[in-house]
Amino acid sequence: AVSSVAIAPSRICDGNSITCASASADGTIKLWDCCQSSVEGRLSALTTLVGHSRGINDVTWSPQAPYLASASDDKTLRLWDAHASEALVEFRGHSNFVFCVKFNPQSNLIV
């Protein structure tokens, strides 16, 4: 099941695409170009970000850079590079599930 969807800020997308991220109970994040569809009218994922060991509850884009942050039932937050499709940092220390995550407007803090 999809638990969260976030559309990338326009400065991250090129002029011909709208990128969005979907987070799922299977512990993955999929990136999509919402302007491209197949012959059947279905979207195909551009890439899948893998790293959480349990379901992801929230995903959010940085307002300033091509980064995503995710919050998971594995009690971690992760910072992802959307262009490289890889996790940059894993934040540990929560004693229970992490339900939400946000960047501040300057993109220098994750809360």
Short mmCIF file of N, CA, C and O in Angstrom, two decimals:
data_model
loop_
_atom_site.label_atom_id
_atom_site.label_comp_id
_atom_site.label_asym_id
_atom_site.label_seq_id
_atom_site.Cartn_x
_atom_site.Cartn_y
_atom_site.Cartn_z
N ALA A 1 0.84 -1.19 0.00
CA ALA A 1 0.00 0.00 0.00
C ALA A 1 0.88 1.24 0.00
O ALA A 1 1.90 1.28 0.67
N VAL A 2 0.47 2.24 -0.74
CA VAL A 2 1.18 3.52 -0.77
C VAL A 2 0.76 4.33 0.45
O VAL A 2 -0.43 4.47 0.74
N SER A 3 1.74 4.86 1.17
CA SER A 3 1.47 5.60 2.40
C SER A 3 1.68 7.10 2.27
O SER A 3 1.15 7.87 3.06
N SER A 4 2.44 7.53 1.26
CA SER A 4 2.74 8.95 1.10
C SER A 4 3.14 9.22 -0.34
O SER A 4 3.81 8.39 -0.97
N VAL A 5 2.75 10.39 -0.85
CA VAL A 5 3.15 10.84 -2.19
C VAL A 5 3.58 12.30 -2.07
O VAL A 5 2.93 13.09 -1.38
N ALA A 6 4.68 12.66 -2.73
CA ALA A 6 5.18 14.03 -2.69
C ALA A 6 5.66 14.42 -4.08
O ALA A 6 6.39 13.67 -4.73
N ILE A 7 5.26 15.60 -4.53
CA ILE A 7 5.69 16.13 -5.83
C ILE A 7 6.92 16.99 -5.62
O ILE A 7 6.97 17.82 -4.70
N ALA A 8 7.92 16.79 -6.47
CA ALA A 8 9.17 17.53 -6.35
C ALA A 8 8.95 19.00 -6.65
O ALA A 8 8.13 19.35 -7.50
N PRO A 9 9.69 19.88 -5.97
CA PRO A 9 9.62 21.31 -6.30
C PRO A 9 10.00 21.53 -7.77
O PRO A 9 10.82 20.80 -8.32
N SER A 10 9.42 22.53 -8.39
CA SER A 10 9.64 22.76 -9.82
C SER A 10 11.10 23.00 -10.16
O SER A 10 11.53 22.64 -11.24
N ARG A 11 11.89 23.54 -9.25
CA ARG A 11 13.31 23.81 -9.56
C ARG A 11 14.12 22.53 -9.68
O ARG A 11 15.21 22.52 -10.19
N ILE A 12 13.58 21.42 -9.18
CA ILE A 12 14.29 20.14 -9.28
C ILE A 12 13.97 19.44 -10.60
O ILE A 12 14.77 18.70 -11.13
N CYS A 13 12.79 19.69 -11.15
CA CYS A 13 12.35 19.04 -12.39
C CYS A 13 12.83 19.84 -13.59
O CYS A 13 13.01 21.05 -13.52
N ASP A 14 13.02 19.15 -14.72
CA ASP A 14 13.31 19.90 -15.94
C ASP A 14 11.98 20.40 -16.51
O ASP A 14 10.91 20.10 -15.99
N GLY A 15 12.03 21.16 -17.57
CA GLY A 15 10.83 21.78 -18.11
C GLY A 15 9.81 20.83 -18.69
O GLY A 15 8.66 21.21 -18.94
N ASN A 16 10.18 19.58 -18.93
CA ASN A 16 9.28 18.62 -19.57
C ASN A 16 8.79 17.53 -18.63
O ASN A 16 8.20 16.57 -19.10
N SER A 17 9.03 17.65 -17.34
CA SER A 17 8.64 16.58 -16.44
C SER A 17 8.13 17.13 -15.11
O SER A 17 8.42 18.25 -14.73
N ILE A 18 7.36 16.30 -14.45
CA ILE A 18 6.94 16.53 -13.08
C ILE A 18 7.30 15.25 -12.33
O ILE A 18 6.74 14.20 -12.61
N THR A 19 8.26 15.35 -11.43
CA THR A 19 8.70 14.17 -10.69
C THR A 19 7.97 14.08 -9.37
O THR A 19 7.81 15.07 -8.67
N CYS A 20 7.51 12.89 -9.06
CA CYS A 20 6.91 12.66 -7.74
C CYS A 20 7.52 11.39 -7.15
O CYS A 20 8.09 10.57 -7.85
N ALA A 21 7.40 11.31 -5.83
CA ALA A 21 7.89 10.15 -5.09
C ALA A 21 6.73 9.53 -4.34
O ALA A 21 5.89 10.24 -3.79
N SER A 22 6.68 8.21 -4.34
CA SER A 22 5.67 7.51 -3.55
C SER A 22 6.39 6.58 -2.58
O SER A 22 7.35 5.91 -2.94
N ALA A 23 5.93 6.58 -1.33
CA ALA A 23 6.48 5.72 -0.29
C ALA A 23 5.49 4.61 -0.01
O ALA A 23 4.27 4.82 -0.09
N SER A 24 6.00 3.44 0.34
CA SER A 24 5.13 2.27 0.43
C SER A 24 5.39 1.44 1.67
O SER A 24 6.46 1.51 2.28
N ALA A 25 4.40 0.62 1.99
CA ALA A 25 4.51 -0.31 3.12
C ALA A 25 5.54 -1.39 2.87
O ALA A 25 5.97 -2.06 3.81
N ASP A 26 5.97 -1.57 1.62
CA ASP A 26 7.00 -2.58 1.33
C ASP A 26 8.42 -2.07 1.61
O ASP A 26 9.39 -2.76 1.36
N GLY A 27 8.55 -0.83 2.12
CA GLY A 27 9.85 -0.28 2.48
C GLY A 27 10.59 0.37 1.34
O GLY A 27 11.78 0.65 1.47
N THR A 28 9.91 0.64 0.23
CA THR A 28 10.57 1.27 -0.92
C THR A 28 9.97 2.64 -1.23
O THR A 28 8.84 2.93 -0.84
N ILE A 29 10.75 3.44 -1.94
CA ILE A 29 10.29 4.70 -2.51
C ILE A 29 10.45 4.58 -4.01
O ILE A 29 11.51 4.16 -4.50
N LYS A 30 9.42 4.92 -4.74
CA LYS A 30 9.49 4.92 -6.20
C LYS A 30 9.43 6.35 -6.69
O LYS A 30 8.65 7.15 -6.18
N LEU A 31 10.28 6.66 -7.67
CA LEU A 31 10.25 7.97 -8.32
C LEU A 31 9.56 7.83 -9.66
O LEU A 31 9.82 6.86 -10.39
N TRP A 32 8.70 8.79 -9.97
CA TRP A 32 7.87 8.74 -11.17
C TRP A 32 7.98 10.04 -11.94
O TRP A 32 8.09 11.10 -11.34
N ASP A 33 7.93 9.96 -13.26
CA ASP A 33 7.74 11.14 -14.09
C ASP A 33 6.26 11.16 -14.43
O ASP A 33 5.78 10.35 -15.23
N CYS A 34 5.54 12.05 -13.82
CA CYS A 34 4.08 12.08 -13.96
C CYS A 34 3.61 12.55 -15.34
O CYS A 34 2.42 12.50 -15.64
N CYS A 35 4.54 12.98 -16.19
CA CYS A 35 4.18 13.42 -17.55
C CYS A 35 4.37 12.32 -18.58
O CYS A 35 4.01 12.49 -19.73
N GLN A 36 4.99 11.20 -18.20
CA GLN A 36 5.22 10.10 -19.13
C GLN A 36 4.30 8.94 -18.79
O GLN A 36 4.11 8.62 -17.63
N SER A 37 3.73 8.35 -19.80
CA SER A 37 2.94 7.15 -19.58
C SER A 37 3.18 6.19 -20.74
O SER A 37 3.61 6.58 -21.81
N SER A 38 2.86 4.95 -20.51
CA SER A 38 3.04 3.93 -21.53
C SER A 38 1.84 3.96 -22.48
O SER A 38 0.91 4.74 -22.32
N VAL A 39 1.86 3.07 -23.43
CA VAL A 39 0.76 2.97 -24.39
C VAL A 39 -0.56 2.71 -23.67
O VAL A 39 -1.60 3.21 -24.05
N GLU A 40 -0.52 1.94 -22.60
CA GLU A 40 -1.72 1.61 -21.84
C GLU A 40 -2.17 2.75 -20.93
O GLU A 40 -3.17 2.64 -20.24
N GLY A 41 -1.42 3.84 -20.88
CA GLY A 41 -1.76 4.97 -20.03
C GLY A 41 -1.31 4.81 -18.59
O GLY A 41 -1.77 5.52 -17.71
N ARG A 42 -0.40 3.90 -18.33
CA ARG A 42 0.11 3.68 -16.98
C ARG A 42 1.50 4.29 -16.84
O ARG A 42 2.29 4.26 -17.76
N LEU A 43 1.78 4.76 -15.64
CA LEU A 43 3.12 5.28 -15.35
C LEU A 43 4.07 4.13 -15.07
O LEU A 43 3.68 3.11 -14.52
N SER A 44 5.31 4.32 -15.45
CA SER A 44 6.37 3.37 -15.10
C SER A 44 7.34 4.09 -14.17
O SER A 44 7.71 5.24 -14.43
N ALA A 45 7.74 3.43 -13.11
CA ALA A 45 8.66 4.04 -12.17
C ALA A 45 10.01 4.31 -12.84
O ALA A 45 10.51 3.48 -13.59
N LEU A 46 10.58 5.48 -12.56
CA LEU A 46 11.91 5.81 -13.06
C LEU A 46 12.98 5.02 -12.33
O LEU A 46 13.94 4.55 -12.92
N THR A 47 12.79 4.89 -11.02
CA THR A 47 13.74 4.14 -10.18
C THR A 47 13.05 3.78 -8.86
O THR A 47 12.03 4.37 -8.51
N THR A 48 13.63 2.85 -8.16
CA THR A 48 13.14 2.45 -6.85
C THR A 48 14.28 2.60 -5.85
O THR A 48 15.38 2.10 -6.07
N LEU A 49 14.00 3.31 -4.76
CA LEU A 49 14.98 3.51 -3.70
C LEU A 49 14.74 2.46 -2.61
O LEU A 49 13.63 2.35 -2.10
N VAL A 50 15.77 1.70 -2.30
CA VAL A 50 15.66 0.59 -1.36
C VAL A 50 16.65 0.82 -0.22
O VAL A 50 17.80 1.19 -0.46
N GLY A 51 16.21 0.57 1.01
CA GLY A 51 17.11 0.70 2.15
C GLY A 51 16.42 0.48 3.48
O GLY A 51 17.03 -0.05 4.40
N HIS A 52 15.17 0.91 3.61
CA HIS A 52 14.44 0.69 4.86
C HIS A 52 14.10 -0.78 5.00
O HIS A 52 13.81 -1.47 4.02
N SER A 53 14.09 -1.26 6.23
CA SER A 53 13.77 -2.67 6.48
C SER A 53 12.29 -2.89 6.79
O SER A 53 11.85 -4.04 6.86
N ARG A 54 11.54 -1.81 6.96
CA ARG A 54 10.09 -1.91 7.21
C ARG A 54 9.39 -0.83 6.40
O ARG A 54 10.02 -0.06 5.68
N GLY A 55 8.08 -0.76 6.53
CA GLY A 55 7.29 0.17 5.75
C GLY A 55 7.67 1.62 5.98
O GLY A 55 8.13 2.01 7.04
N ILE A 56 7.45 2.43 4.94
CA ILE A 56 7.74 3.87 4.99
C ILE A 56 6.43 4.62 5.19
O ILE A 56 5.46 4.39 4.46
N ASN A 57 6.41 5.52 6.16
CA ASN A 57 5.20 6.26 6.50
C ASN A 57 5.10 7.62 5.81
O ASN A 57 4.00 8.11 5.57
N ASP A 58 6.24 8.24 5.52
CA ASP A 58 6.21 9.59 4.94
C ASP A 58 7.44 9.79 4.07
O ASP A 58 8.51 9.22 4.33
N VAL A 59 7.28 10.61 3.05
CA VAL A 59 8.39 11.01 2.19
C VAL A 59 8.19 12.49 1.86
O VAL A 59 7.05 12.95 1.70
N THR A 60 9.28 13.24 1.79
CA THR A 60 9.20 14.66 1.48
C THR A 60 10.43 15.08 0.68
O THR A 60 11.51 14.50 0.83
N TRP A 61 10.25 16.08 -0.17
CA TRP A 61 11.35 16.63 -0.98
C TRP A 61 11.96 17.82 -0.27
O TRP A 61 11.27 18.61 0.35
N SER A 62 13.26 17.98 -0.43
CA SER A 62 13.93 19.20 -0.01
C SER A 62 13.49 20.32 -0.95
O SER A 62 13.41 20.13 -2.16
N PRO A 63 13.21 21.52 -0.41
CA PRO A 63 12.82 22.62 -1.29
C PRO A 63 13.97 23.15 -2.15
O PRO A 63 13.73 23.81 -3.15
N GLN A 64 15.21 22.86 -1.77
CA GLN A 64 16.36 23.48 -2.43
C GLN A 64 17.24 22.54 -3.26
O GLN A 64 18.06 23.00 -4.03
N ALA A 65 17.13 21.25 -3.08
CA ALA A 65 18.06 20.32 -3.72
C ALA A 65 17.34 19.02 -4.07
O ALA A 65 16.25 18.78 -3.57
N PRO A 66 17.95 18.19 -4.90
CA PRO A 66 17.29 16.94 -5.29
C PRO A 66 17.40 15.85 -4.23
O PRO A 66 17.85 14.74 -4.48
N TYR A 67 17.02 16.21 -3.01
CA TYR A 67 17.06 15.27 -1.90
C TYR A 67 15.66 14.93 -1.42
O TYR A 67 14.76 15.78 -1.46
N LEU A 68 15.52 13.71 -0.95
CA LEU A 68 14.29 13.24 -0.31
C LEU A 68 14.63 12.82 1.11
O LEU A 68 15.74 12.37 1.37
N ALA A 69 13.65 12.93 2.00
CA ALA A 69 13.78 12.36 3.33
C ALA A 69 12.61 11.41 3.54
O ALA A 69 11.50 11.67 3.05
N SER A 70 12.86 10.32 4.25
CA SER A 70 11.80 9.33 4.49
C SER A 70 11.77 8.95 5.96
O SER A 70 12.80 8.95 6.64
N ALA A 71 10.57 8.62 6.44
CA ALA A 71 10.34 8.19 7.82
C ALA A 71 9.74 6.79 7.79
O ALA A 71 8.81 6.54 7.02
N SER A 72 10.24 5.91 8.65
CA SER A 72 9.88 4.50 8.51
C SER A 72 9.52 3.82 9.84
O SER A 72 9.92 4.27 10.92
N ASP A 73 8.81 2.71 9.70
CA ASP A 73 8.52 1.84 10.84
C ASP A 73 9.77 1.12 11.35
O ASP A 73 9.72 0.48 12.39
N ASP A 74 10.88 1.21 10.62
CA ASP A 74 12.13 0.61 11.12
C ASP A 74 12.84 1.53 12.12
O ASP A 74 13.98 1.29 12.49
N LYS A 75 12.15 2.60 12.54
CA LYS A 75 12.61 3.55 13.56
C LYS A 75 13.74 4.45 13.07
O LYS A 75 14.52 4.98 13.86
N THR A 76 13.84 4.64 11.75
CA THR A 76 14.88 5.50 11.19
C THR A 76 14.28 6.54 10.25
O THR A 76 13.16 6.39 9.75
N LEU A 77 15.07 7.57 10.02
CA LEU A 77 14.87 8.52 8.93
C LEU A 77 16.02 8.30 7.96
O LEU A 77 17.12 7.92 8.38
N ARG A 78 15.78 8.54 6.69
CA ARG A 78 16.87 8.46 5.72
C ARG A 78 16.84 9.69 4.82
O ARG A 78 15.77 10.21 4.49
N LEU A 79 18.02 10.12 4.43
CA LEU A 79 18.19 11.19 3.46
C LEU A 79 18.68 10.55 2.17
O LEU A 79 19.64 9.77 2.19
N TRP A 80 17.98 10.85 1.07
CA TRP A 80 18.27 10.22 -0.22
C TRP A 80 18.68 11.26 -1.25
O TRP A 80 18.16 12.37 -1.26
N ASP A 81 19.58 10.89 -2.14
CA ASP A 81 19.91 11.69 -3.32
C ASP A 81 19.06 11.14 -4.46
O ASP A 81 19.27 10.01 -4.91
N ALA A 82 18.10 11.93 -4.93
CA ALA A 82 17.18 11.46 -5.97
C ALA A 82 17.89 11.24 -7.30
O ALA A 82 17.54 10.34 -8.06
N HIS A 83 18.90 12.05 -7.60
CA HIS A 83 19.61 11.89 -8.88
C HIS A 83 20.48 10.64 -8.89
O HIS A 83 20.57 9.95 -9.90
N ALA A 84 21.12 10.34 -7.79
CA ALA A 84 21.99 9.15 -7.71
C ALA A 84 21.22 7.91 -7.29
O ALA A 84 21.76 6.80 -7.35
N SER A 85 19.97 8.07 -6.83
CA SER A 85 19.13 6.95 -6.38
C SER A 85 19.78 6.16 -5.25
O SER A 85 19.78 4.94 -5.24
N GLU A 86 20.34 6.90 -4.27
CA GLU A 86 20.98 6.21 -3.16
C GLU A 86 20.75 6.95 -1.85
O GLU A 86 20.55 8.16 -1.83
N ALA A 87 20.79 6.19 -0.75
CA ALA A 87 20.68 6.78 0.58
C ALA A 87 22.01 7.43 0.94
O ALA A 87 23.08 6.84 0.75
N LEU A 88 21.95 8.64 1.46
CA LEU A 88 23.15 9.36 1.87
C LEU A 88 23.42 9.20 3.36
O LEU A 88 24.57 9.06 3.78
N VAL A 89 22.34 9.26 4.17
CA VAL A 89 22.47 9.20 5.63
C VAL A 89 21.29 8.41 6.19
O VAL A 89 20.16 8.56 5.73
N GLU A 90 21.57 7.62 7.21
CA GLU A 90 20.52 6.96 7.99
C GLU A 90 20.57 7.54 9.40
O GLU A 90 21.61 7.52 10.05
N PHE A 91 19.44 8.10 9.83
CA PHE A 91 19.34 8.68 11.17
C PHE A 91 18.67 7.67 12.10
O PHE A 91 17.52 7.32 11.90
N ARG A 92 19.42 7.22 13.12
CA ARG A 92 18.92 6.24 14.10
C ARG A 92 18.75 6.93 15.45
O ARG A 92 19.32 7.97 15.68
N GLY A 93 17.98 6.30 16.32
CA GLY A 93 17.86 6.81 17.67
C GLY A 93 16.43 6.85 18.18
O GLY A 93 16.22 6.98 19.38
N HIS A 94 15.46 6.74 17.30
CA HIS A 94 14.07 6.69 17.76
C HIS A 94 13.79 5.34 18.39
O HIS A 94 14.28 4.31 17.94
N SER A 95 12.95 5.34 19.42
CA SER A 95 12.62 4.10 20.10
C SER A 95 11.33 3.48 19.58
O SER A 95 10.94 2.41 20.03
N ASN A 96 10.70 4.14 18.62
CA ASN A 96 9.46 3.63 18.05
C ASN A 96 9.36 4.08 16.59
O ASN A 96 10.25 4.75 16.07
N PHE A 97 8.26 3.70 15.94
CA PHE A 97 8.05 4.05 14.54
C PHE A 97 8.18 5.56 14.32
O PHE A 97 7.83 6.35 15.19
N VAL A 98 8.66 5.96 13.15
CA VAL A 98 8.75 7.37 12.78
C VAL A 98 7.66 7.61 11.73
O VAL A 98 7.64 6.96 10.69
N PHE A 99 6.75 8.54 12.04
CA PHE A 99 5.57 8.72 11.20
C PHE A 99 5.66 9.85 10.20
O PHE A 99 4.98 9.83 9.18
N CYS A 100 6.47 10.88 10.46
CA CYS A 100 6.51 12.00 9.52
C CYS A 100 7.89 12.62 9.51
O CYS A 100 8.69 12.46 10.42
N VAL A 101 8.14 13.36 8.43
CA VAL A 101 9.43 14.03 8.24
C VAL A 101 9.22 15.25 7.35
O VAL A 101 8.40 15.22 6.43
N LYS A 102 9.93 16.33 7.64
CA LYS A 102 9.86 17.56 6.84
C LYS A 102 11.22 18.24 6.84
O LYS A 102 11.99 18.13 7.79
N PHE A 103 11.50 18.97 5.75
CA PHE A 103 12.66 19.86 5.68
C PHE A 103 12.20 21.26 6.08
O PHE A 103 11.05 21.64 5.82
N ASN A 104 13.11 22.04 6.66
CA ASN A 104 12.79 23.45 6.86
C ASN A 104 12.97 24.16 5.51
O ASN A 104 13.54 23.58 4.55
N PRO A 105 12.47 25.40 5.35
CA PRO A 105 12.54 26.08 4.04
C PRO A 105 13.96 26.23 3.47
O PRO A 105 14.14 26.25 2.26
N GLN A 106 14.96 26.36 4.34
CA GLN A 106 16.34 26.50 3.86
C GLN A 106 17.00 25.16 3.54
O GLN A 106 18.12 25.13 3.05
N SER A 107 16.34 24.08 3.83
CA SER A 107 16.82 22.71 3.57
C SER A 107 18.06 22.34 4.36
O SER A 107 18.78 21.42 3.99
N ASN A 108 18.29 23.02 5.47
CA ASN A 108 19.46 22.65 6.27
C ASN A 108 19.09 21.91 7.56
O ASN A 108 19.96 21.55 8.33
N LEU A 109 17.79 21.66 7.76
CA LEU A 109 17.32 20.89 8.90
C LEU A 109 16.23 19.91 8.45
O LEU A 109 15.43 20.22 7.57
N ILE A 110 16.24 18.74 9.08
CA ILE A 110 15.16 17.77 8.88
C ILE A 110 14.50 17.58 10.24
O ILE A 110 15.18 17.33 11.23
N VAL A 111 13.18 17.72 10.27
CA VAL A 111 12.46 17.54 11.53
C VAL A 111 11.39 16.48 11.37
O VAL A 111 10.96 16.20 10.28
#
